[in-house]
mmCIF file of C-alpha atoms in Angstrom:
data_model
loop_
_atom_site.group_PDB
_atom_site.id
_atom_site.type_symbol
_atom_site.label_atom_id
_atom_site.label_comp_id
_atom_site.label_asym_id
_atom_site.label_seq_id
_atom_site.Cartn_x
_atom_site.Cartn_y
_atom_site.Cartn_z
ATOM 1 C CA UNK A 1 157.724 69.750 83.902
ATOM 2 C CA UNK A 2 156.671 71.482 80.979
ATOM 3 C CA UNK A 3 153.313 68.947 81.046
ATOM 4 C CA UNK A 4 152.537 69.949 84.325
ATOM 5 C CA UNK A 5 153.525 74.014 83.423
ATOM 6 C CA UNK A 6 151.173 74.047 80.552
ATOM 7 C CA UNK A 7 148.261 72.271 82.572
ATOM 8 C CA UNK A 8 148.329 74.677 84.822
ATOM 9 C CA UNK A 9 148.035 77.358 82.105
ATOM 10 C CA UNK A 10 145.202 75.240 80.140
ATOM 11 C CA UNK A 11 143.258 75.146 83.918
ATOM 12 C CA UNK A 12 143.703 79.437 84.208
ATOM 13 C CA UNK A 13 142.730 79.767 81.290
ATOM 14 C CA UNK A 14 139.423 77.318 81.319
ATOM 15 C CA UNK A 15 138.756 79.073 84.650
ATOM 16 C CA UNK A 16 138.948 82.780 83.219
ATOM 17 C CA UNK A 17 136.257 81.467 80.953
ATOM 18 C CA UNK A 18 134.148 80.360 82.955
ATOM 19 C CA UNK A 19 134.268 83.421 85.041
ATOM 20 C CA UNK A 20 133.842 85.541 81.984
ATOM 21 C CA UNK A 21 131.081 83.485 81.007
ATOM 22 C CA UNK A 22 129.438 83.474 84.552
ATOM 23 C CA UNK A 23 129.583 87.381 84.406
ATOM 24 C CA UNK A 24 128.514 87.674 81.215
ATOM 25 C CA UNK A 25 125.298 85.714 81.633
ATOM 26 C CA UNK A 26 123.141 88.656 83.707
ATOM 27 C CA UNK A 27 124.438 90.839 81.357
ATOM 28 C CA UNK A 28 123.508 89.305 78.603
ATOM 29 C CA UNK A 29 119.678 88.502 80.041
ATOM 30 C CA UNK A 30 119.482 92.383 81.300
ATOM 31 C CA UNK A 31 120.308 93.534 77.913
ATOM 32 C CA UNK A 32 117.565 91.195 76.387
ATOM 33 C CA UNK A 33 114.839 92.105 79.076
ATOM 34 C CA UNK A 34 115.036 95.696 77.838
ATOM 35 C CA UNK A 35 111.879 97.020 76.461
ATOM 36 C CA UNK A 36 111.810 97.643 72.907
ATOM 37 C CA UNK A 37 111.567 101.475 72.828
ATOM 38 C CA UNK A 38 108.768 102.398 70.757
ATOM 39 C CA UNK A 39 106.897 100.262 67.588
ATOM 40 C CA UNK A 40 103.170 98.873 67.073
ATOM 41 C CA UNK A 41 101.162 96.699 69.640
ATOM 42 C CA UNK A 42 98.144 95.376 70.550
ATOM 43 C CA UNK A 43 96.710 93.284 73.381
ATOM 44 C CA UNK A 44 93.190 92.264 75.619
ATOM 45 C CA UNK A 45 92.312 93.539 79.063
ATOM 46 C CA UNK A 46 89.645 92.198 81.079
ATOM 47 C CA UNK A 47 88.022 94.217 83.702
ATOM 48 C CA UNK A 48 85.488 94.641 86.337
ATOM 49 C CA UNK A 49 83.062 98.147 84.588
ATOM 50 C CA UNK A 50 80.883 99.785 86.745
ATOM 51 C CA UNK A 51 77.787 98.052 85.522
ATOM 52 C CA UNK A 52 77.661 94.440 84.216
ATOM 53 C CA UNK A 53 79.329 91.556 85.285
ATOM 54 C CA UNK A 54 82.803 92.112 83.483
ATOM 55 C CA UNK A 55 84.005 93.973 80.742
ATOM 56 C CA UNK A 56 86.595 93.077 77.897
ATOM 57 C CA UNK A 57 88.697 95.418 75.683
ATOM 58 C CA UNK A 58 90.562 94.827 72.794
ATOM 59 C CA UNK A 59 93.312 97.513 71.673
ATOM 60 C CA UNK A 60 96.405 98.179 69.453
ATOM 61 C CA UNK A 61 98.427 100.913 69.314
ATOM 62 C CA UNK A 62 101.689 102.909 68.414
ATOM 63 C CA UNK A 63 104.116 104.136 70.396
ATOM 64 C CA UNK A 64 105.885 106.831 68.310
ATOM 65 C CA UNK A 65 108.029 107.698 71.021
ATOM 66 C CA UNK A 66 110.141 107.182 74.549
ATOM 67 C CA UNK A 67 107.085 109.363 75.673
ATOM 68 C CA UNK A 68 104.153 109.240 73.596
ATOM 69 C CA UNK A 69 101.953 107.208 71.433
ATOM 70 C CA UNK A 70 98.379 106.466 70.088
ATOM 71 C CA UNK A 71 95.893 103.536 71.102
ATOM 72 C CA UNK A 72 92.931 102.500 69.577
ATOM 73 C CA UNK A 73 90.329 100.369 71.111
ATOM 74 C CA UNK A 74 86.633 98.249 71.318
ATOM 75 C CA UNK A 75 84.706 97.936 75.060
ATOM 76 C CA UNK A 76 82.316 95.834 75.425
ATOM 77 C CA UNK A 77 80.525 95.389 79.163
ATOM 78 C CA UNK A 78 78.820 92.006 79.536
ATOM 79 C CA UNK A 79 75.254 92.338 79.936
ATOM 80 C CA UNK A 80 74.281 93.428 83.390
ATOM 81 C CA UNK A 81 70.153 92.016 84.252
ATOM 82 C CA UNK A 82 67.860 93.401 87.029
ATOM 83 C CA UNK A 83 65.069 91.683 88.137
ATOM 84 C CA UNK A 84 62.298 94.377 89.064
ATOM 85 C CA UNK A 85 58.462 93.506 89.896
ATOM 86 C CA UNK A 86 57.198 94.445 86.086
ATOM 87 C CA UNK A 87 60.135 92.538 84.663
ATOM 88 C CA UNK A 88 64.046 92.307 83.907
ATOM 89 C CA UNK A 89 66.044 95.466 82.736
ATOM 90 C CA UNK A 90 68.950 94.197 80.587
ATOM 91 C CA UNK A 91 71.708 96.795 80.296
ATOM 92 C CA UNK A 92 74.885 96.564 78.105
ATOM 93 C CA UNK A 93 77.348 98.976 76.726
ATOM 94 C CA UNK A 94 79.939 98.992 73.918
ATOM 95 C CA UNK A 95 82.114 101.424 72.449
ATOM 96 C CA UNK A 96 84.915 101.971 70.346
ATOM 97 C CA UNK A 97 88.259 104.764 71.191
ATOM 98 C CA UNK A 98 91.190 106.530 70.103
ATOM 99 C CA UNK A 99 93.499 108.581 72.496
ATOM 100 C CA UNK A 100 96.874 109.785 72.952
ATOM 101 C CA UNK A 101 98.927 108.122 75.134
ATOM 102 C CA UNK A 102 101.591 109.984 77.134
ATOM 103 C CA UNK A 103 104.279 107.678 79.078
ATOM 104 C CA UNK A 104 106.398 107.811 81.978
ATOM 105 C CA UNK A 105 109.306 104.934 81.565
ATOM 106 C CA UNK A 106 110.378 103.892 85.158
ATOM 107 C CA UNK A 107 113.172 102.026 84.409
ATOM 108 C CA UNK A 108 113.619 99.245 81.489
ATOM 109 C CA UNK A 109 110.951 97.044 82.452
ATOM 110 C CA UNK A 110 108.259 99.704 84.565
ATOM 111 C CA UNK A 111 106.055 102.012 83.165
ATOM 112 C CA UNK A 112 103.540 104.718 83.686
ATOM 113 C CA UNK A 113 100.817 105.783 81.322
ATOM 114 C CA UNK A 114 97.765 108.438 81.061
ATOM 115 C CA UNK A 115 95.632 108.414 78.325
ATOM 116 C CA UNK A 116 93.279 111.181 77.099
ATOM 117 C CA UNK A 117 91.081 110.942 74.028
ATOM 118 C CA UNK A 118 87.436 110.398 73.110
ATOM 119 C CA UNK A 119 84.941 106.974 73.303
ATOM 120 C CA UNK A 120 81.968 106.949 70.884
ATOM 121 C CA UNK A 121 79.801 104.663 73.253
ATOM 122 C CA UNK A 122 76.356 103.265 72.825
ATOM 123 C CA UNK A 123 75.137 101.978 76.151
ATOM 124 C CA UNK A 124 71.520 100.186 75.554
ATOM 125 C CA UNK A 125 68.540 99.880 78.754
ATOM 126 C CA UNK A 126 65.989 97.873 77.818
ATOM 127 C CA UNK A 127 62.872 96.874 80.258
ATOM 128 C CA UNK A 128 59.379 96.855 80.146
ATOM 129 C CA UNK A 129 58.948 100.320 80.225
ATOM 130 C CA UNK A 130 60.756 100.026 76.806
ATOM 131 C CA UNK A 131 64.159 100.487 75.067
ATOM 132 C CA UNK A 132 66.909 103.439 75.648
ATOM 133 C CA UNK A 133 69.563 103.612 73.747
ATOM 134 C CA UNK A 134 71.989 106.461 74.987
ATOM 135 C CA UNK A 135 74.724 106.857 71.887
ATOM 136 C CA UNK A 136 77.047 109.261 72.913
ATOM 137 C CA UNK A 137 80.585 110.709 72.346
ATOM 138 C CA UNK A 138 82.782 110.654 75.676
ATOM 139 C CA UNK A 139 85.713 112.094 76.978
ATOM 140 C CA UNK A 140 88.097 109.548 77.703
ATOM 141 C CA UNK A 141 90.509 109.811 80.605
ATOM 142 C CA UNK A 142 92.677 106.435 81.726
ATOM 143 C CA UNK A 143 95.945 105.905 83.871
ATOM 144 C CA UNK A 144 97.903 102.603 84.319
ATOM 145 C CA UNK A 145 100.728 100.886 84.397
ATOM 146 C CA UNK A 146 102.933 98.396 82.123
ATOM 147 C CA UNK A 147 105.480 95.788 83.214
ATOM 148 C CA UNK A 148 107.612 94.113 80.355
ATOM 149 C CA UNK A 149 108.069 90.821 81.028
ATOM 150 C CA UNK A 150 110.190 90.232 77.701
ATOM 151 C CA UNK A 151 111.205 92.605 75.134
ATOM 152 C CA UNK A 152 107.428 92.154 73.288
ATOM 153 C CA UNK A 153 105.160 91.219 75.473
ATOM 154 C CA UNK A 154 103.971 92.869 78.367
ATOM 155 C CA UNK A 155 101.144 92.932 81.489
ATOM 156 C CA UNK A 156 99.115 96.074 82.208
ATOM 157 C CA UNK A 157 96.584 97.667 84.540
ATOM 158 C CA UNK A 158 94.415 100.785 84.287
ATOM 159 C CA UNK A 159 91.624 102.435 84.955
ATOM 160 C CA UNK A 160 89.822 104.246 82.206
ATOM 161 C CA UNK A 161 86.673 107.036 82.668
ATOM 162 C CA UNK A 162 84.042 108.350 80.884
ATOM 163 C CA UNK A 163 80.947 109.356 80.827
ATOM 164 C CA UNK A 164 78.757 106.175 80.326
ATOM 165 C CA UNK A 165 80.834 104.329 82.318
ATOM 166 C CA UNK A 166 84.658 102.997 84.097
ATOM 167 C CA UNK A 167 86.407 100.167 83.461
ATOM 168 C CA UNK A 168 89.086 98.598 85.939
ATOM 169 C CA UNK A 169 91.445 95.952 83.529
ATOM 170 C CA UNK A 170 94.213 93.754 83.301
ATOM 171 C CA UNK A 171 95.359 92.840 80.372
ATOM 172 C CA UNK A 172 98.361 91.404 78.238
ATOM 173 C CA UNK A 173 99.990 92.929 74.972
ATOM 174 C CA UNK A 174 102.648 92.028 72.395
ATOM 175 C CA UNK A 175 104.834 94.549 70.578
ATOM 176 C CA UNK A 176 105.863 93.944 67.407
#
């Protein structure tokens, strides 16, 4: 009789432990999916510029607080070639930028952001009529959204506008 009672108790304990384990799994997964509150990050993005075939951006920054940070980037647009009766006209662009970033966290995984900064850009047009180098310091405005896949890795989409061009891009970031 005593063996049957201890067997029932053992099964009840195992049932309780199983339920606690099953309920704690999603809680642990949810806590591990929380975005790190701030820190350094780097990333890369590919996009569609207003001229050229593709835009590439490599960036890094630091989130100083939940609501703000800063970011620096190198941006390059692939060369665009237009054929004219007098010959080909080639246009390319590269720039260095720095911006303050304002962050609006929506939940643990999703946030929106806006950027305000400066871009030192060089737009070069070469063709039969000669070369035109347009070096400017531009006001940089940007908006975007970020979705955290893990506490450190995220994907983001953004639109950046400056007087020498604009870029719509999708990229990845890694926080360390």
